[in-house]
Structures are given as structure tokens and as C-alpha cells.
Amino acid sequence: MPAIRTVTVLGTGVLGSQIAYQAAFHGYAVTAYDVSDDVLEKARARFAGLAETYKHDDVAGARAGRADAALAGLTLTADLAAAVADADLVIEAVPELLDLKRDVYTKLAALAPAKTIFATNSSTLLPSDLKQFTGRPDRFLALHYANQVWRYNTAEIMGTADTDPAVYAEVVAFAEGSGMVPIELKKEKAGYVLNSLLVPLLNAASGLLVDGIADPATVDTTWRIATGAPAGPFQIFDVVGLTTAYNIAAAGPDAKSQKFAALLKERYIDKGKLGVATGEGFYSYRPAAV
Ligand code: NAD
């Protein structure tokens, strides 16, 4: 029998709701925790929306009853002690703020049974930044999902030097069991595998644009034809969302990042063109007028 059967997800925002729903969809007993009943009401709507999305995107079995069964299999609570009392695995998906996460782990360490494995979904913090607050560094690691987990179903698994290899293996098995493709990192690395590859590509593309060397369509066409990739970097920017791209570029220390941030703001963001989500970004996604 797999070691992990009961899963608790902390935070029911963009990623937490997806992680909880995906695990429930694959038959795990899932508890979703958030800070108040008001927030949990919003989570209920998110979960219902995810059930519809799984059906719409024709995730295997979704239309045959699994999407609705997953909803029924989710328990929502604002009581942290109750949420973790029987958890084999707690996946933390609370906001990306170091102090907030430390506080969450300190509370969690006191409440969760000794058997519970803790995993962080943090995109930018290393598990080493948090391990001392978990009370169980040997049962702690990162388990990192990408947005739209049912579609982009990689789960990057990254321990610290303290993580017990048996715990790591149990989390790999959970990732597989919940419909994810485990991506096993042997050491800690900011950005994991995916962003270690993607960020330099996106930076190179924005550099070609702000230096006036090539326009987005030329860059993307080159990348698609020469590598066989389905999308070029500016198409990826549109999927990520131009507000996120702007926030990252604006925080960049170099002049090129600042120039790209200014271009994004002036040509796109100020005009409400935020990428695929608004129907227009570097490209238009609006249906053709009839
Ligand atoms: P979000 O802001 O959408 O959701 C955060 C949730 O945490 C909210 O529901 C909030 O009420 C809740 N929360 C706040 N304080 C809490 C506490 N003390 N205990 C429990 N819940 C609390 O954030 P998100 O985009 O889902 O990101 C969450 C984590 O996932 C971050 O670490 C982020 O780096 C990571 N992540 C995000 C993405 C993404 O595309 N959004 C992708 C991969 C990883």
C-alpha cells in the first residue's frame, strides 16, 4: 500500500486549489486548509470551476463522473489542527513571503503528527530557507507544480541534504499516483529545472526585442522552426501573463530589464493587453469577427 494516502494542502489560492483538486481527482483523501471561512467560500467556487475545466479539457474520466467525485472527496477547513491531524503529506502553497511561510511551518511543526511529510510548492525559496522551522528536516522537501497542473503536469521534487531518501521516494510515488510526471532534482537549485531553462530563454528573447534586433513574431518563428517547439518565447510570455512578466522585469537590476518593463507597460499593460487571459498580448487571441 502506498505510504501517502491522506493529503492536506495549505492555501487554496491559484496553485493550492489546483494541487488539492488534482490529488482528489486521483483518489487521494484531501483536506484543503485556508485562513477563514470567507476564503474557503471562494475556494469552493474555485474547486467547482476546476471540475468544469477538467470536463471542458476532457481530462481522462472527468466527464464520466470523476470530476464531480473529486469535489465530493475534498474536505475544506479553517482549523489547522484538524486539517493536519491525520495527514501523511502536507503540501504548503501559501503566499511567497518568507516570514509568512516560516510562521506557517512553526505552527505546523507543533500540530502535525511525527509521520507527516511536509512539502513546499515555493517557486523562488529553497527548502533550505525553511527547513529549520519544520521540526523535521528529514521529512521536508520541495514539490513544485506548474500553473494548470492538469495540463502542464510536471512535479519537480527537490530535497535538501537532510531529506531522508525514503521520504523523497514516497513523494515521487505520490506525484506519479496523482497524475503528475515527477521531475527528480538531485540537489537544490533556485528555479528548479524548468525555470533554469525558461528564464534565460525569455531573457534572451526580450533582449532581442529591446535591442531592436528582431520583433516577437520573428523570434518565435525562428524558435519554432529551428527546434520544433510548439511555441516561441513571446507566446510563452502571453501565457504566463504580461503583468507577471512586467513585475519580474521591473525588479531586474539591469538596464535591459528596465527597458523591457517600460515597453511592456507602455505598449501592452496600459492598454489592457495582458496576454492570453485578456485575449491580447504580443498576439491576439480574440475569435475572428464574423
Ligand atoms: P495565491 O495568493 O493565489 O494563494 C495563496 C493562498 O494562501 C490564499 O488562498 C491565502 O488565503 C492563503 N493563505 C494566506 N496565509 C495563509 C496561512 N497562514 N495559512 C494557509 N493559507 C494561507 O498564491 P499562489 O499563486 O497559489 O502561490 C502559492 C505558492 O505556490 C507560492 O509559494 C508560489 O511561489 C507557488 N507557486 C505559484 C505558481 C503560480 O503560477 N501562481 C506556480 C508554482 C508555484
mmCIF file of C-alpha atoms and ligand atoms in Angstrom:
data_model
loop_
_atom_site.group_PDB
_atom_site.id
_atom_site.type_symbol
_atom_site.label_atom_id
_atom_site.label_comp_id
_atom_site.label_asym_id
_atom_site.label_seq_id
_atom_site.Cartn_x
_atom_site.Cartn_y
_atom_site.Cartn_z
ATOM 1 C CA MET A 1 0.000 0.000 0.000
ATOM 2 C CA PRO A 2 1.388 3.458 -0.840
ATOM 3 C CA ALA A 3 2.737 5.322 2.178
ATOM 4 C CA ILE A 4 0.904 8.518 1.290
ATOM 5 C CA ARG A 5 -2.893 8.316 1.271
ATOM 6 C CA THR A 6 -4.134 11.384 3.146
ATOM 7 C CA VAL A 7 -3.046 14.783 1.845
ATOM 8 C CA THR A 8 -3.580 18.262 3.264
ATOM 9 C CA VAL A 9 -2.981 21.363 1.169
ATOM 10 C CA LEU A 10 -2.332 24.668 2.951
ATOM 11 C CA GLY A 11 -3.609 27.626 0.935
ATOM 12 C CA THR A 12 -6.448 27.403 -1.577
ATOM 13 C CA GLY A 13 -5.277 30.135 -3.963
ATOM 14 C CA VAL A 14 -4.297 29.688 -7.601
ATOM 15 C CA LEU A 15 -1.946 26.749 -7.068
ATOM 16 C CA GLY A 16 -3.203 25.301 -3.787
ATOM 17 C CA SER A 17 -6.696 24.780 -5.206
ATOM 18 C CA GLN A 18 -5.285 23.041 -8.282
ATOM 19 C CA ILE A 19 -2.955 20.817 -6.245
ATOM 20 C CA ALA A 20 -5.763 19.788 -3.888
ATOM 21 C CA TYR A 21 -8.216 19.132 -6.707
ATOM 22 C CA GLN A 22 -5.689 17.145 -8.773
ATOM 23 C CA ALA A 23 -4.903 14.860 -5.814
ATOM 24 C CA ALA A 24 -8.626 14.389 -5.059
ATOM 25 C CA PHE A 25 -9.267 13.651 -8.746
ATOM 26 C CA HIS A 26 -6.733 10.828 -8.472
ATOM 27 C CA GLY A 27 -8.422 9.337 -5.439
ATOM 28 C CA TYR A 28 -6.456 10.733 -2.513
ATOM 29 C CA ALA A 29 -8.317 11.829 0.614
ATOM 30 C CA VAL A 30 -7.659 15.567 0.502
ATOM 31 C CA THR A 31 -8.179 18.305 3.052
ATOM 32 C CA ALA A 32 -7.818 21.914 1.922
ATOM 33 C CA TYR A 33 -6.972 24.455 4.621
ATOM 34 C CA ASP A 34 -7.188 28.233 4.422
ATOM 35 C CA VAL A 35 -7.281 31.042 6.925
ATOM 36 C CA SER A 36 -11.022 31.789 7.193
ATOM 37 C CA ASP A 37 -14.451 30.565 6.241
ATOM 38 C CA ASP A 38 -14.789 33.516 3.857
ATOM 39 C CA VAL A 39 -11.689 32.432 1.947
ATOM 40 C CA LEU A 40 -12.966 28.844 1.930
ATOM 41 C CA GLU A 41 -16.178 30.018 0.263
ATOM 42 C CA LYS A 42 -14.036 31.367 -2.576
ATOM 43 C CA ALA A 43 -12.147 28.057 -2.596
ATOM 44 C CA ARG A 44 -15.432 26.174 -3.032
ATOM 45 C CA ALA A 45 -16.068 28.213 -6.170
ATOM 46 C CA ARG A 46 -12.522 27.569 -7.407
ATOM 47 C CA PHE A 47 -12.957 23.811 -6.935
ATOM 48 C CA ALA A 48 -16.300 23.841 -8.769
ATOM 49 C CA GLY A 49 -14.599 25.803 -11.568
ATOM 50 C CA LEU A 50 -11.787 23.255 -11.731
ATOM 51 C CA ALA A 51 -14.310 20.409 -12.053
ATOM 52 C CA GLU A 52 -15.807 22.196 -15.066
ATOM 53 C CA THR A 53 -12.360 22.873 -16.531
ATOM 54 C CA TYR A 54 -11.344 19.201 -16.225
ATOM 55 C CA LYS A 55 -14.547 18.278 -18.070
ATOM 56 C CA HIS A 56 -14.085 21.005 -20.678
ATOM 57 C CA ASP A 57 -10.454 19.989 -21.311
ATOM 58 C CA ASP A 58 -11.547 16.336 -21.412
ATOM 59 C CA VAL A 59 -9.128 15.129 -18.734
ATOM 60 C CA ALA A 60 -9.462 11.320 -18.793
ATOM 61 C CA GLY A 61 -12.500 10.252 -16.797
ATOM 62 C CA ALA A 62 -13.611 13.788 -15.932
ATOM 63 C CA ARG A 63 -16.828 13.630 -17.938
ATOM 64 C CA ALA A 64 -17.550 10.102 -16.700
ATOM 65 C CA GLY A 65 -18.094 11.223 -13.118
ATOM 66 C CA ARG A 66 -14.561 11.631 -11.777
ATOM 67 C CA ALA A 67 -14.629 15.438 -11.830
ATOM 68 C CA ASP A 68 -17.710 15.527 -9.606
ATOM 69 C CA ALA A 69 -16.461 12.668 -7.420
ATOM 70 C CA ALA A 70 -13.295 14.685 -6.767
ATOM 71 C CA LEU A 71 -15.384 17.573 -5.453
ATOM 72 C CA ALA A 72 -17.151 15.226 -3.079
ATOM 73 C CA GLY A 73 -13.795 13.876 -1.898
ATOM 74 C CA LEU A 74 -12.483 17.254 -0.760
ATOM 75 C CA THR A 75 -12.765 18.442 2.845
ATOM 76 C CA LEU A 76 -12.409 22.187 3.469
ATOM 77 C CA THR A 77 -11.485 23.614 6.852
ATOM 78 C CA ALA A 78 -10.127 26.725 8.551
ATOM 79 C CA ASP A 79 -8.959 24.672 11.566
ATOM 80 C CA LEU A 80 -5.262 23.913 11.110
ATOM 81 C CA ALA A 81 -5.044 21.307 13.892
ATOM 82 C CA ALA A 82 -7.964 19.343 12.435
ATOM 83 C CA ALA A 83 -6.597 19.776 8.894
ATOM 84 C CA VAL A 84 -3.292 18.073 9.656
ATOM 85 C CA ALA A 85 -4.294 15.615 12.412
ATOM 86 C CA ASP A 86 -4.154 12.583 10.104
ATOM 87 C CA ALA A 87 -2.110 13.894 7.162
ATOM 88 C CA ASP A 88 0.517 11.659 5.577
ATOM 89 C CA LEU A 89 1.598 14.611 3.444
ATOM 90 C CA VAL A 90 1.092 18.376 3.870
ATOM 91 C CA ILE A 91 1.678 20.457 0.740
ATOM 92 C CA GLU A 92 2.189 24.122 1.557
ATOM 93 C CA ALA A 93 1.003 26.625 -1.093
ATOM 94 C CA VAL A 94 0.707 29.843 0.935
ATOM 95 C CA PRO A 95 1.910 33.231 -0.426
ATOM 96 C CA GLU A 96 5.543 33.582 -1.445
ATOM 97 C CA LEU A 97 6.615 35.504 1.663
ATOM 98 C CA LEU A 98 9.458 34.098 3.720
ATOM 99 C CA ASP A 99 8.180 35.328 7.105
ATOM 100 C CA LEU A 100 4.675 34.051 6.444
ATOM 101 C CA LYS A 101 5.947 30.626 5.391
ATOM 102 C CA ARG A 102 8.241 30.397 8.435
ATOM 103 C CA ASP A 103 5.306 31.199 10.690
ATOM 104 C CA VAL A 104 3.166 28.540 8.963
ATOM 105 C CA TYR A 105 5.881 25.870 9.388
ATOM 106 C CA THR A 106 6.425 26.772 13.039
ATOM 107 C CA LYS A 107 2.712 26.247 13.746
ATOM 108 C CA LEU A 108 2.567 23.158 11.572
ATOM 109 C CA ALA A 109 5.567 21.569 13.296
ATOM 110 C CA ALA A 110 3.744 21.740 16.627
ATOM 111 C CA LEU A 111 0.436 20.396 15.301
ATOM 112 C CA ALA A 112 1.239 17.653 12.783
ATOM 113 C CA PRO A 113 1.938 14.062 13.863
ATOM 114 C CA ALA A 114 5.507 12.776 13.587
ATOM 115 C CA LYS A 115 4.643 10.702 10.488
ATOM 116 C CA THR A 116 3.638 13.724 8.370
ATOM 117 C CA ILE A 117 5.832 14.720 5.440
ATOM 118 C CA PHE A 118 5.919 18.462 4.642
ATOM 119 C CA ALA A 119 6.402 19.748 1.092
ATOM 120 C CA THR A 120 6.637 23.336 -0.115
ATOM 121 C CA ASN A 121 5.372 24.465 -3.510
ATOM 122 C CA SER A 122 7.507 27.625 -3.335
ATOM 123 C CA SER A 123 8.729 28.881 -6.711
ATOM 124 C CA THR A 124 11.614 31.025 -5.520
ATOM 125 C CA LEU A 125 12.590 29.923 -1.997
ATOM 126 C CA LEU A 126 14.833 26.935 -1.406
ATOM 127 C CA PRO A 127 13.677 24.285 1.065
ATOM 128 C CA SER A 128 16.887 25.054 2.997
ATOM 129 C CA ASP A 129 15.433 28.522 3.729
ATOM 130 C CA LEU A 130 12.581 26.845 5.595
ATOM 131 C CA LYS A 131 13.805 23.500 6.896
ATOM 132 C CA GLN A 132 14.830 24.704 10.360
ATOM 133 C CA PHE A 133 11.224 25.752 11.063
ATOM 134 C CA THR A 134 9.694 22.399 10.175
ATOM 135 C CA GLY A 135 10.909 20.488 13.231
ATOM 136 C CA ARG A 136 11.593 17.572 10.853
ATOM 137 C CA PRO A 137 14.191 18.473 8.188
ATOM 138 C CA ASP A 138 14.441 14.776 7.270
ATOM 139 C CA ARG A 139 10.732 14.752 6.313
ATOM 140 C CA PHE A 140 10.734 18.013 4.355
ATOM 141 C CA LEU A 141 11.354 18.854 0.693
ATOM 142 C CA ALA A 142 10.024 20.904 -2.222
ATOM 143 C CA LEU A 143 7.275 19.605 -4.502
ATOM 144 C CA HIS A 144 6.791 22.224 -7.196
ATOM 145 C CA TYR A 145 3.852 22.285 -9.582
ATOM 146 C CA ALA A 146 3.353 24.461 -12.654
ATOM 147 C CA ASN A 147 0.182 26.517 -13.102
ATOM 148 C CA GLN A 148 -2.614 24.492 -14.774
ATOM 149 C CA VAL A 149 -1.483 21.251 -13.172
ATOM 150 C CA TRP A 150 -3.855 19.056 -15.188
ATOM 151 C CA ARG A 151 -2.245 20.263 -18.416
ATOM 152 C CA TYR A 152 1.373 21.082 -17.509
ATOM 153 C CA ASN A 153 1.726 18.139 -15.171
ATOM 154 C CA THR A 154 5.348 18.235 -14.111
ATOM 155 C CA ALA A 155 6.063 17.955 -10.389
ATOM 156 C CA GLU A 156 9.613 18.999 -9.567
ATOM 157 C CA ILE A 157 10.876 17.241 -6.451
ATOM 158 C CA MET A 158 13.851 18.751 -4.657
ATOM 159 C CA GLY A 159 15.137 17.813 -1.226
ATOM 160 C CA THR A 160 17.817 19.323 0.977
ATOM 161 C CA ALA A 161 20.910 17.468 2.180
ATOM 162 C CA ASP A 162 18.795 16.480 5.226
ATOM 163 C CA THR A 163 15.871 14.941 3.352
ATOM 164 C CA ASP A 164 15.536 11.212 4.019
ATOM 165 C CA PRO A 165 15.815 9.369 0.648
ATOM 166 C CA ALA A 166 12.873 7.148 1.678
ATOM 167 C CA VAL A 167 10.712 10.257 2.156
ATOM 168 C CA TYR A 168 11.857 11.576 -1.226
ATOM 169 C CA ALA A 169 10.846 8.261 -2.823
ATOM 170 C CA GLU A 170 7.410 8.386 -1.162
ATOM 171 C CA VAL A 171 6.802 11.856 -2.594
ATOM 172 C CA VAL A 172 7.902 10.680 -6.052
ATOM 173 C CA ALA A 173 5.347 7.859 -5.747
ATOM 174 C CA PHE A 174 2.664 10.340 -4.667
ATOM 175 C CA ALA A 175 3.431 12.571 -7.659
ATOM 176 C CA GLU A 176 3.025 9.619 -10.011
ATOM 177 C CA GLY A 177 -0.096 8.443 -8.216
ATOM 178 C CA SER A 178 -1.701 11.857 -8.572
ATOM 179 C CA GLY A 179 -1.220 12.073 -12.329
ATOM 180 C CA MET A 180 1.963 14.112 -12.321
ATOM 181 C CA VAL A 181 5.286 13.428 -14.033
ATOM 182 C CA PRO A 182 7.930 13.520 -11.279
ATOM 183 C CA ILE A 183 10.993 15.576 -12.163
ATOM 184 C CA GLU A 184 13.689 14.467 -9.748
ATOM 185 C CA LEU A 185 16.367 17.011 -8.825
ATOM 186 C CA LYS A 186 19.487 15.619 -7.184
ATOM 187 C CA LYS A 187 20.436 18.892 -5.478
ATOM 188 C CA GLU A 188 18.849 22.200 -4.538
ATOM 189 C CA LYS A 189 18.703 24.732 -7.338
ATOM 190 C CA ALA A 190 16.828 28.039 -7.438
ATOM 191 C CA GLY A 191 14.388 27.853 -10.341
ATOM 192 C CA TYR A 192 14.363 24.038 -10.345
ATOM 193 C CA VAL A 193 14.834 22.515 -13.839
ATOM 194 C CA LEU A 194 12.045 24.286 -15.686
ATOM 195 C CA ASN A 195 12.785 27.891 -14.761
ATOM 196 C CA SER A 196 16.537 27.291 -15.019
ATOM 197 C CA LEU A 197 15.847 26.663 -18.706
ATOM 198 C CA LEU A 198 12.944 29.002 -19.314
ATOM 199 C CA VAL A 199 14.152 32.214 -17.667
ATOM 200 C CA PRO A 200 17.352 32.537 -19.772
ATOM 201 C CA LEU A 201 15.299 31.846 -22.933
ATOM 202 C CA LEU A 202 12.760 34.546 -22.057
ATOM 203 C CA ASN A 203 15.522 36.999 -21.121
ATOM 204 C CA ALA A 204 17.296 36.395 -24.424
ATOM 205 C CA ALA A 205 14.046 36.967 -26.322
ATOM 206 C CA SER A 206 13.249 40.217 -24.515
ATOM 207 C CA GLY A 207 16.846 41.341 -25.180
ATOM 208 C CA LEU A 208 16.423 40.774 -28.927
ATOM 209 C CA LEU A 209 13.261 42.891 -28.820
ATOM 210 C CA VAL A 210 14.518 45.842 -26.752
ATOM 211 C CA ASP A 211 17.785 45.968 -28.702
ATOM 212 C CA GLY A 212 15.761 46.324 -31.901
ATOM 213 C CA ILE A 213 17.218 43.168 -33.424
ATOM 214 C CA ALA A 214 14.051 41.209 -34.143
ATOM 215 C CA ASP A 215 10.331 41.542 -33.493
ATOM 216 C CA PRO A 216 8.346 38.980 -31.444
ATOM 217 C CA ALA A 217 6.960 37.115 -34.455
ATOM 218 C CA THR A 218 10.450 36.713 -35.959
ATOM 219 C CA VAL A 219 11.894 35.450 -32.682
ATOM 220 C CA ASP A 220 9.045 32.993 -32.168
ATOM 221 C CA THR A 221 9.085 31.746 -35.768
ATOM 222 C CA THR A 222 12.823 31.085 -35.510
ATOM 223 C CA TRP A 223 12.427 29.155 -32.265
ATOM 224 C CA ARG A 224 9.502 27.078 -33.521
ATOM 225 C CA ILE A 225 11.020 26.120 -36.871
ATOM 226 C CA ALA A 226 14.566 25.530 -35.645
ATOM 227 C CA THR A 227 13.714 23.474 -32.568
ATOM 228 C CA GLY A 228 10.299 22.025 -33.344
ATOM 229 C CA ALA A 229 8.932 23.595 -30.173
ATOM 230 C CA PRO A 230 5.200 24.357 -30.364
ATOM 231 C CA ALA A 231 5.557 27.905 -29.009
ATOM 232 C CA GLY A 232 8.138 30.672 -29.045
ATOM 233 C CA PRO A 233 9.181 32.807 -26.070
ATOM 234 C CA PHE A 234 6.726 35.650 -26.733
ATOM 235 C CA GLN A 235 3.872 33.161 -26.956
ATOM 236 C CA ILE A 236 5.067 31.872 -23.579
ATOM 237 C CA PHE A 237 5.057 35.437 -22.194
ATOM 238 C CA ASP A 238 1.416 35.722 -23.269
ATOM 239 C CA VAL A 239 0.532 32.500 -21.423
ATOM 240 C CA VAL A 240 2.415 33.491 -18.254
ATOM 241 C CA GLY A 241 0.696 36.882 -18.347
ATOM 242 C CA LEU A 242 2.321 40.235 -19.105
ATOM 243 C CA THR A 243 1.725 41.576 -15.589
ATOM 244 C CA THR A 244 3.891 38.806 -14.142
ATOM 245 C CA ALA A 245 6.483 39.406 -16.882
ATOM 246 C CA TYR A 246 6.411 43.122 -16.035
ATOM 247 C CA ASN A 247 6.814 42.554 -12.296
ATOM 248 C CA ILE A 248 9.838 40.331 -12.855
ATOM 249 C CA ALA A 249 11.439 42.695 -15.411
ATOM 250 C CA ALA A 250 10.776 45.793 -13.273
ATOM 251 C CA ALA A 251 12.550 44.114 -10.338
ATOM 252 C CA GLY A 252 15.574 43.292 -12.545
ATOM 253 C CA PRO A 253 18.774 45.186 -11.724
ATOM 254 C CA ASP A 254 19.996 45.772 -15.296
ATOM 255 C CA ALA A 255 19.071 48.442 -17.853
ATOM 256 C CA LYS A 256 17.781 45.881 -20.353
ATOM 257 C CA SER A 257 15.234 44.519 -17.869
ATOM 258 C CA GLN A 258 14.084 48.062 -17.105
ATOM 259 C CA LYS A 259 13.713 48.793 -20.808
ATOM 260 C CA PHE A 260 11.636 45.652 -21.299
ATOM 261 C CA ALA A 261 9.457 46.546 -18.292
ATOM 262 C CA ALA A 262 8.826 50.020 -19.750
ATOM 263 C CA LEU A 263 7.970 48.548 -23.159
ATOM 264 C CA LEU A 264 5.547 46.047 -21.627
ATOM 265 C CA LYS A 265 3.834 48.792 -19.656
ATOM 266 C CA GLU A 266 3.539 51.323 -22.451
ATOM 267 C CA ARG A 267 2.629 49.069 -25.361
ATOM 268 C CA TYR A 268 0.585 46.400 -23.622
ATOM 269 C CA ILE A 269 -0.319 46.677 -19.943
ATOM 270 C CA ASP A 270 -1.587 50.285 -20.049
ATOM 271 C CA LYS A 271 -3.824 49.239 -22.962
ATOM 272 C CA GLY A 272 -5.279 46.281 -21.041
ATOM 273 C CA LYS A 273 -3.363 43.769 -23.178
ATOM 274 C CA LEU A 274 -2.219 41.290 -20.535
ATOM 275 C CA GLY A 275 -1.768 38.163 -22.637
ATOM 276 C CA VAL A 276 -3.946 35.143 -23.325
ATOM 277 C CA ALA A 277 -6.120 35.873 -20.258
ATOM 278 C CA THR A 278 -7.403 39.150 -21.773
ATOM 279 C CA GLY A 279 -7.473 37.941 -25.390
ATOM 280 C CA GLU A 280 -4.484 40.047 -26.435
ATOM 281 C CA GLY A 281 -0.820 40.440 -25.610
ATOM 282 C CA PHE A 282 2.035 40.105 -28.075
ATOM 283 C CA TYR A 283 -0.565 38.256 -30.176
ATOM 284 C CA SER A 284 -4.333 38.470 -30.479
ATOM 285 C CA TYR A 285 -6.382 35.526 -29.239
ATOM 286 C CA ARG A 286 -9.778 37.044 -29.926
ATOM 287 C CA PRO A 287 -12.067 34.981 -32.129
ATOM 288 C CA ALA A 288 -12.253 36.396 -35.644
ATOM 289 C CA ALA A 289 -15.271 38.663 -36.152
ATOM 290 C CA VAL A 290 -17.982 37.067 -38.281
HETATM 291 P P1 NAD B 1 -2.287 32.788 -4.008
HETATM 292 O O1 NAD B 1 -2.069 34.155 -3.474
HETATM 293 O O2 NAD B 1 -3.177 32.591 -5.185
HETATM 294 O O3 NAD B 1 -2.856 31.850 -2.829
HETATM 295 C C1 NAD B 1 -2.333 31.824 -1.536
HETATM 296 C C2 NAD B 1 -3.374 31.262 -0.581
HETATM 297 O O4 NAD B 1 -2.775 31.094 0.692
HETATM 298 C C3 NAD B 1 -4.595 32.167 -0.399
HETATM 299 O O5 NAD B 1 -5.770 31.401 -0.550
HETATM 300 C C4 NAD B 1 -4.421 32.679 1.023
HETATM 301 O O6 NAD B 1 -5.670 32.933 1.678
HETATM 302 C C5 NAD B 1 -3.696 31.528 1.665
HETATM 303 N N1 NAD B 1 -3.000 31.868 2.894
HETATM 304 C C6 NAD B 1 -2.513 33.058 3.323
HETATM 305 N N2 NAD B 1 -1.951 32.931 4.532
HETATM 306 C C7 NAD B 1 -2.090 31.630 4.884
HETATM 307 C C8 NAD B 1 -1.722 30.878 6.023
HETATM 308 N N3 NAD B 1 -1.103 31.441 7.050
HETATM 309 N N4 NAD B 1 -2.039 29.563 6.044
HETATM 310 C C9 NAD B 1 -2.677 28.984 4.996
HETATM 311 N N5 NAD B 1 -3.050 29.645 3.890
HETATM 312 C C10 NAD B 1 -2.754 30.959 3.853
HETATM 313 O O7 NAD B 1 -0.839 32.209 -4.291
HETATM 314 P P2 NAD B 1 -0.388 31.081 -5.355
HETATM 315 O O8 NAD B 1 -0.151 31.726 -6.671
HETATM 316 O O9 NAD B 1 -1.310 29.922 -5.255
HETATM 317 O O10 NAD B 1 1.052 30.711 -4.779
HETATM 318 C C11 NAD B 1 1.188 29.908 -3.623
HETATM 319 C C12 NAD B 1 2.549 29.247 -3.643
HETATM 320 O O11 NAD B 1 2.661 28.473 -4.837
HETATM 321 C C13 NAD B 1 3.723 30.224 -3.640
HETATM 322 O O12 NAD B 1 4.758 29.691 -2.866
HETATM 323 C C14 NAD B 1 4.139 30.285 -5.102
HETATM 324 O O13 NAD B 1 5.519 30.542 -5.265
HETATM 325 C C15 NAD B 1 3.825 28.868 -5.545
HETATM 326 N N6 NAD B 1 3.607 28.708 -6.995
HETATM 327 C C16 NAD B 1 2.779 29.545 -7.690
HETATM 328 C C17 NAD B 1 2.591 29.363 -9.065
HETATM 329 C C18 NAD B 1 1.656 30.249 -9.857
HETATM 330 O O14 NAD B 1 1.705 30.201 -11.111
HETATM 331 N N7 NAD B 1 0.777 31.051 -9.235
HETATM 332 C C19 NAD B 1 3.265 28.312 -9.728
HETATM 333 C C20 NAD B 1 4.100 27.446 -8.981
HETATM 334 C C21 NAD B 1 4.267 27.656 -7.619
#
